[in-house]
Amino acid sequence: MKPYYTMFMLVLFWSSAAYSQDDGSGSADCGGSYGNQNGGHGDANAGDSTASNISIECLGFNKQNNICDSVCNGEASVEPTTGVSPYIYYWNTGATDSVITGICAGVYSCTVTDFMGDTGTVSITIIDSNFVNTGTVAGPAAVYSGDTATYTVNNNIGSYYTWSASGGTIISGISTYQVTVVWGPAGMGTISTYEVDSNFCVGDIESLNVVIGVNSNLEEEQEQHQTAAIYPNPFTESTLIEFENTAGTSFELRVLDLSGKLIRERSAITGTRFVFRRDGMANGIYFLELRSKDQVFLGKLVLE
């Protein structure tokens, strides 16, 4: 009796739970033969008594990568088209069905054994695609209570953004890449957002901590605030403060910490510039106010 050989083919279908724009098909690396030419199921000299493994080394597959980064919604299935049923399936995940679902990016292999003991193994690498990078929140990190400020992230076409503000109120742009916030009482605030792209993939949450300082409430609504020039800033020992005072008007200096506590006070400043020394003040952010009868200059001091 002539020796005979049995061979079966595995076809792997790979898909994700969502549609993907990165569909692909192909075949595993090919090489060698499909069987043991010295054995098969039988032996020419010994009759039909032993079975040898038949290694499937070339097979086709279709795949769709996970559409979103870090979302485990992949699916893999194996379908032998030849061989003798029933078949036994064993995946490297430990699963024993022909289909595995809810899988993450990675390499998955499945060994199929038919009724005669012949085996075939196939593996495929699935990757995450479409990583969503929300980007860094840009905008002022130190404001006064009542200030209106604008914050932005990357403007990616087709995406929308979900914002939240702790310590303030978002008054415009709630679903766009740019929002406007009115900051509330003095203290610490946070502005946060995350991006959802056109495939409904979600990016990481990005946040910016905001220091909210106190403004003096003496005739604030009627006065025109101006900004004092401070350099260097940040500073360690001293800094130069300049402001407009061509008339030689007498100004009063007040320095407050983040809670609104008065830290430093000085009166009868009649020039246009002076040196401010830290003189034992702790590292941190402080609010500076230069006030005359009809003018107010504001600034922020950053001590390191």
Short mmCIF file of C-alpha atoms in Angstrom, two decimals:
data_model
loop_
_atom_site.label_atom_id
_atom_site.label_comp_id
_atom_site.label_asym_id
_atom_site.label_seq_id
_atom_site.Cartn_x
_atom_site.Cartn_y
_atom_site.Cartn_z
CA MET A 1 0.00 0.00 0.00
CA LYS A 2 1.33 3.44 -0.92
CA PRO A 3 1.88 5.96 1.88
CA TYR A 4 -0.60 8.83 1.81
CA TYR A 5 -0.53 12.36 3.14
CA THR A 6 -3.28 14.54 4.56
CA MET A 7 -3.07 18.31 4.67
CA PHE A 8 -5.42 21.04 5.86
CA MET A 9 -5.39 24.78 5.43
CA LEU A 10 -6.07 27.47 8.02
CA VAL A 11 -7.65 30.73 6.96
CA LEU A 12 -7.42 33.49 9.57
CA PHE A 13 -9.95 36.31 9.55
CA TRP A 14 -8.99 39.28 11.71
CA SER A 15 -11.38 42.08 12.44
CA SER A 16 -12.16 44.70 15.04
CA ALA A 17 -15.44 45.57 16.67
CA ALA A 18 -15.39 48.90 14.87
CA TYR A 19 -14.64 49.73 11.26
CA SER A 20 -11.03 50.47 10.45
CA GLN A 21 -9.37 52.49 7.76
CA ASP A 22 -6.32 50.24 7.92
CA ASP A 23 -7.74 47.01 6.56
CA GLY A 24 -5.19 44.60 5.16
CA SER A 25 -4.72 41.11 3.80
CA GLY A 26 -1.82 38.89 2.98
CA SER A 27 -0.15 35.67 4.01
CA ALA A 28 2.19 34.44 6.68
CA ASP A 29 5.83 33.79 5.80
CA CYS A 30 6.15 30.80 3.51
CA GLY A 31 8.88 28.21 3.53
CA GLY A 32 9.41 24.46 3.63
CA SER A 33 6.86 21.86 2.66
CA TYR A 34 3.41 21.11 3.91
CA GLY A 35 4.18 17.67 5.20
CA ASN A 36 6.69 15.08 6.28
CA GLN A 37 7.62 13.38 3.05
CA ASN A 38 9.08 10.49 5.02
CA GLY A 39 5.95 9.74 7.00
CA GLY A 40 2.54 11.35 6.60
CA HIS A 41 -0.25 9.37 8.23
CA GLY A 42 1.34 6.08 7.39
CA ASP A 43 4.63 4.51 6.68
CA ALA A 44 5.45 2.61 3.52
CA ASN A 45 7.03 -0.19 5.50
CA ALA A 46 4.85 -0.23 8.58
CA GLY A 47 1.32 0.35 7.33
CA ASP A 48 -1.17 3.03 8.39
CA SER A 49 -0.17 3.19 12.03
CA THR A 50 1.43 6.54 12.95
CA ALA A 51 0.65 10.17 12.27
CA SER A 52 3.12 12.99 11.81
CA ASN A 53 2.51 16.71 12.31
CA ILE A 54 1.86 18.71 9.18
CA SER A 55 3.05 22.32 9.67
CA ILE A 56 1.01 24.99 7.88
CA GLU A 57 3.66 27.48 6.82
CA CYS A 58 1.80 29.59 4.27
CA LEU A 59 -1.76 30.80 4.68
CA GLY A 60 -3.85 33.82 3.86
CA PHE A 61 -5.52 36.20 6.27
CA ASN A 62 -7.56 39.38 6.37
CA LYS A 63 -7.23 41.93 9.14
CA GLN A 64 -8.49 45.22 10.52
CA ASN A 65 -6.33 46.89 13.16
CA ASN A 66 -7.97 48.28 16.27
CA ILE A 67 -9.33 51.61 15.14
CA CYS A 68 -8.46 53.45 18.37
CA ASP A 69 -5.34 53.40 20.47
CA SER A 70 -5.57 51.18 23.58
CA VAL A 71 -9.13 50.04 22.84
CA CYS A 72 -9.44 46.25 23.12
CA ASN A 73 -12.13 45.46 20.56
CA GLY A 74 -10.23 43.14 18.23
CA GLU A 75 -11.45 39.76 17.01
CA ALA A 76 -9.60 36.79 15.51
CA SER A 77 -11.00 33.62 13.99
CA VAL A 78 -9.52 30.46 12.52
CA GLU A 79 -11.27 28.32 9.92
CA PRO A 80 -9.65 25.11 8.66
CA THR A 81 -10.91 24.32 5.17
CA THR A 82 -9.38 20.84 4.84
CA GLY A 83 -8.40 18.10 7.23
CA VAL A 84 -10.67 15.82 9.21
CA SER A 85 -13.13 17.28 11.68
CA PRO A 86 -13.71 17.73 14.55
CA TYR A 87 -10.94 20.22 15.25
CA ILE A 88 -9.31 21.27 18.50
CA TYR A 89 -8.31 24.93 18.83
CA TYR A 90 -5.75 26.34 21.24
CA TRP A 91 -4.79 30.03 21.31
CA ASN A 92 -1.83 31.53 23.12
CA THR A 93 -4.39 33.33 25.29
CA GLY A 94 -5.65 29.96 26.56
CA ALA A 95 -8.91 30.19 24.58
CA THR A 96 -10.16 26.97 22.99
CA ASP A 97 -12.79 28.24 20.53
CA SER A 98 -12.26 29.04 16.87
CA VAL A 99 -12.98 32.73 17.56
CA ILE A 100 -11.55 35.08 20.20
CA THR A 101 -13.03 38.54 20.76
CA GLY A 102 -12.35 41.65 22.80
CA ILE A 103 -8.59 41.41 22.34
CA CYS A 104 -6.00 44.16 22.52
CA ALA A 105 -3.10 44.90 20.19
CA GLY A 106 -0.47 42.16 20.23
CA VAL A 107 0.60 38.87 18.64
CA TYR A 108 -1.91 36.04 18.69
CA SER A 109 -1.27 32.48 17.60
CA CYS A 110 -3.61 29.52 17.29
CA THR A 111 -2.76 25.83 16.90
CA VAL A 112 -5.45 23.69 15.30
CA THR A 113 -5.41 19.89 15.56
CA ASP A 114 -7.67 17.78 13.37
CA PHE A 115 -9.16 14.36 14.15
CA MET A 116 -6.13 12.57 12.66
CA GLY A 117 -3.70 14.50 14.89
CA ASP A 118 -2.35 16.77 12.19
CA THR A 119 -1.67 20.32 13.37
CA GLY A 120 -1.25 23.78 11.96
CA THR A 121 -0.31 27.04 13.65
CA VAL A 122 -0.83 30.59 12.51
CA SER A 123 0.02 33.94 14.14
CA ILE A 124 -0.66 37.56 13.32
CA THR A 125 0.26 40.91 14.84
CA ILE A 126 -2.51 43.42 15.43
CA ILE A 127 -1.62 47.02 16.14
CA ASP A 128 -3.43 50.00 17.60
CA SER A 129 -3.97 52.81 15.15
CA ASN A 130 -5.13 56.39 15.27
CA PHE A 131 -3.43 57.65 18.43
CA VAL A 132 -5.20 60.83 19.57
CA ASN A 133 -2.87 63.53 20.88
CA THR A 134 -4.95 66.17 22.64
CA GLY A 135 -1.93 68.44 23.02
CA THR A 136 -0.86 70.79 25.79
CA VAL A 137 -3.31 73.35 27.17
CA ALA A 138 -1.93 76.82 26.42
CA GLY A 139 -3.00 79.98 28.25
CA PRO A 140 -2.26 82.09 31.33
CA ALA A 141 -1.37 80.08 34.45
CA ALA A 142 -1.72 83.07 36.82
CA VAL A 143 -4.75 85.35 36.78
CA TYR A 144 -6.73 87.65 39.04
CA SER A 145 -10.16 86.88 40.40
CA GLY A 146 -12.67 88.07 37.79
CA ASP A 147 -10.20 87.90 34.91
CA THR A 148 -11.29 86.56 31.52
CA ALA A 149 -8.70 84.31 29.84
CA THR A 150 -8.48 82.18 26.68
CA TYR A 151 -7.10 78.61 26.57
CA THR A 152 -6.32 76.48 23.51
CA VAL A 153 -5.09 73.05 22.42
CA ASN A 154 -4.24 71.54 19.01
CA ASN A 155 -6.87 72.37 16.40
CA ASN A 156 -7.36 68.99 14.70
CA ILE A 157 -9.92 69.02 11.89
CA GLY A 158 -12.92 66.79 12.57
CA SER A 159 -12.34 66.61 16.32
CA TYR A 160 -14.39 68.04 19.13
CA TYR A 161 -13.21 68.82 22.66
CA THR A 162 -14.72 68.45 26.11
CA TRP A 163 -13.61 71.13 28.59
CA SER A 164 -14.05 71.65 32.31
CA ALA A 165 -12.93 74.47 34.60
CA SER A 166 -12.46 74.19 38.34
CA GLY A 167 -12.51 77.61 39.99
CA GLY A 168 -13.91 79.34 36.92
CA THR A 169 -16.75 79.39 34.40
CA ILE A 170 -16.41 78.58 30.69
CA ILE A 171 -18.36 81.21 28.77
CA SER A 172 -17.58 80.23 25.15
CA GLY A 173 -16.09 77.50 22.96
CA ILE A 174 -17.11 74.55 25.13
CA SER A 175 -16.74 71.94 22.35
CA THR A 176 -14.01 73.62 20.28
CA TYR A 177 -10.24 73.72 20.57
CA GLN A 178 -10.42 77.16 22.23
CA VAL A 179 -12.41 78.30 25.25
CA THR A 180 -12.84 81.50 27.23
CA VAL A 181 -12.96 81.31 31.04
CA VAL A 182 -13.99 83.82 33.68
CA TRP A 183 -12.06 83.00 36.84
CA GLY A 184 -13.73 83.02 40.23
CA PRO A 185 -12.54 83.63 43.80
CA ALA A 186 -8.87 83.58 44.75
CA GLY A 187 -7.19 80.21 45.11
CA MET A 188 -6.16 77.41 42.76
CA GLY A 189 -8.07 76.61 39.58
CA THR A 190 -7.72 73.99 36.84
CA ILE A 191 -8.67 74.03 33.16
CA SER A 192 -8.89 70.56 31.55
CA THR A 193 -9.88 69.05 28.21
CA TYR A 194 -9.75 65.91 26.11
CA GLU A 195 -10.16 65.40 22.37
CA VAL A 196 -12.55 63.08 20.54
CA ASP A 197 -11.60 62.60 16.89
CA SER A 198 -13.77 61.85 13.86
CA ASN A 199 -13.57 58.10 14.56
CA PHE A 200 -14.76 58.71 18.14
CA CYS A 201 -11.35 57.79 19.51
CA VAL A 202 -10.62 59.57 22.79
CA GLY A 203 -7.37 61.28 23.72
CA ASP A 204 -5.79 61.69 27.13
CA ILE A 205 -7.01 64.40 29.50
CA GLU A 206 -4.74 67.45 29.49
CA SER A 207 -4.86 69.98 32.34
CA LEU A 208 -3.32 73.29 33.36
CA ASN A 209 -3.25 74.50 36.97
CA VAL A 210 -4.10 78.17 37.31
CA VAL A 211 -3.29 80.46 40.23
CA ILE A 212 -6.16 82.87 40.91
CA GLY A 213 -5.11 85.99 42.80
CA VAL A 214 -7.02 88.75 44.57
CA ASN A 215 -7.69 92.24 43.23
CA SER A 216 -8.29 95.14 45.61
CA ASN A 217 -11.96 96.06 45.43
CA LEU A 218 -11.45 99.79 46.06
CA GLU A 219 -13.08 101.53 43.10
CA GLU A 220 -11.99 98.67 40.81
CA GLU A 221 -14.84 99.16 38.38
CA GLN A 222 -14.00 102.81 37.73
CA GLU A 223 -10.24 102.54 37.35
CA GLN A 224 -8.13 101.72 34.33
CA HIS A 225 -5.63 98.96 35.14
CA GLN A 226 -2.21 99.04 33.57
CA THR A 227 0.65 96.56 33.72
CA ALA A 228 3.92 97.30 35.45
CA ALA A 229 7.13 96.07 33.79
CA ILE A 230 9.04 93.63 36.03
CA TYR A 231 12.42 92.19 35.08
CA PRO A 232 13.95 89.81 35.70
CA ASN A 233 10.92 87.76 36.59
CA PRO A 234 11.20 85.11 38.04
CA PHE A 235 13.97 86.35 40.32
CA THR A 236 15.85 85.20 43.42
CA GLU A 237 17.06 88.31 45.29
CA SER A 238 15.83 91.47 43.55
CA THR A 239 14.03 92.75 40.46
CA LEU A 240 13.45 96.10 38.75
CA ILE A 241 9.89 97.46 38.58
CA GLU A 242 9.04 100.17 36.04
CA PHE A 243 5.77 102.01 35.45
CA GLU A 244 4.60 105.22 33.82
CA ASN A 245 4.64 108.22 36.18
CA THR A 246 5.74 111.28 34.22
CA ALA A 247 3.85 113.63 36.55
CA GLY A 248 5.73 112.39 39.62
CA THR A 249 2.53 111.31 41.35
CA SER A 250 2.86 109.53 44.69
CA PHE A 251 2.09 105.80 44.46
CA GLU A 252 1.56 103.20 47.15
CA LEU A 253 2.97 99.69 46.70
CA ARG A 254 1.14 96.62 48.02
CA VAL A 255 2.28 92.99 47.59
CA LEU A 256 -0.22 90.19 48.33
CA ASP A 257 0.13 86.41 48.43
CA LEU A 258 -2.26 84.00 46.68
CA SER A 259 -4.75 84.12 49.53
CA GLY A 260 -4.92 87.91 49.42
CA LYS A 261 -2.84 88.44 52.55
CA LEU A 262 -0.81 91.66 52.57
CA ILE A 263 2.91 90.75 52.58
CA ARG A 264 4.66 94.04 51.81
CA GLU A 265 3.61 97.68 51.76
CA ARG A 266 5.45 100.87 50.80
CA SER A 267 4.24 104.43 50.25
CA ALA A 268 5.43 107.70 48.65
CA ILE A 269 6.87 106.17 45.46
CA THR A 270 7.22 109.16 43.08
CA GLY A 271 9.66 107.90 40.45
CA THR A 272 9.14 105.68 37.41
CA ARG A 273 11.26 102.75 38.56
CA PHE A 274 12.55 101.14 41.74
CA VAL A 275 14.32 97.96 42.88
CA PHE A 276 12.22 95.44 44.76
CA ARG A 277 14.13 93.11 47.11
CA ARG A 278 12.72 89.87 48.46
CA ASP A 279 14.04 90.44 52.05
CA GLY A 280 12.97 87.08 53.44
CA MET A 281 9.88 86.44 51.30
CA ALA A 282 9.30 82.76 50.55
CA ASN A 283 9.44 81.29 47.05
CA GLY A 284 6.15 81.53 45.18
CA ILE A 285 3.84 83.79 43.21
CA TYR A 286 2.75 87.19 44.53
CA PHE A 287 0.52 89.94 43.20
CA LEU A 288 1.83 93.49 42.99
CA GLU A 289 -0.30 96.62 43.04
CA LEU A 290 0.90 100.19 42.52
CA ARG A 291 -1.92 102.62 43.27
CA SER A 292 -2.26 106.40 43.09
CA LYS A 293 -5.36 108.56 43.37
CA ASP A 294 -6.37 107.87 39.77
CA GLN A 295 -4.09 105.12 38.44
CA VAL A 296 -3.47 101.44 39.19
CA PHE A 297 -0.59 99.31 37.90
CA LEU A 298 -0.71 95.54 38.42
CA GLY A 299 1.89 92.81 38.12
CA LYS A 300 2.92 89.33 39.24
CA LEU A 301 6.13 88.56 41.12
CA VAL A 302 7.62 85.08 40.85
CA LEU A 303 10.25 84.31 43.49
CA GLU A 304 12.55 81.32 43.12
#
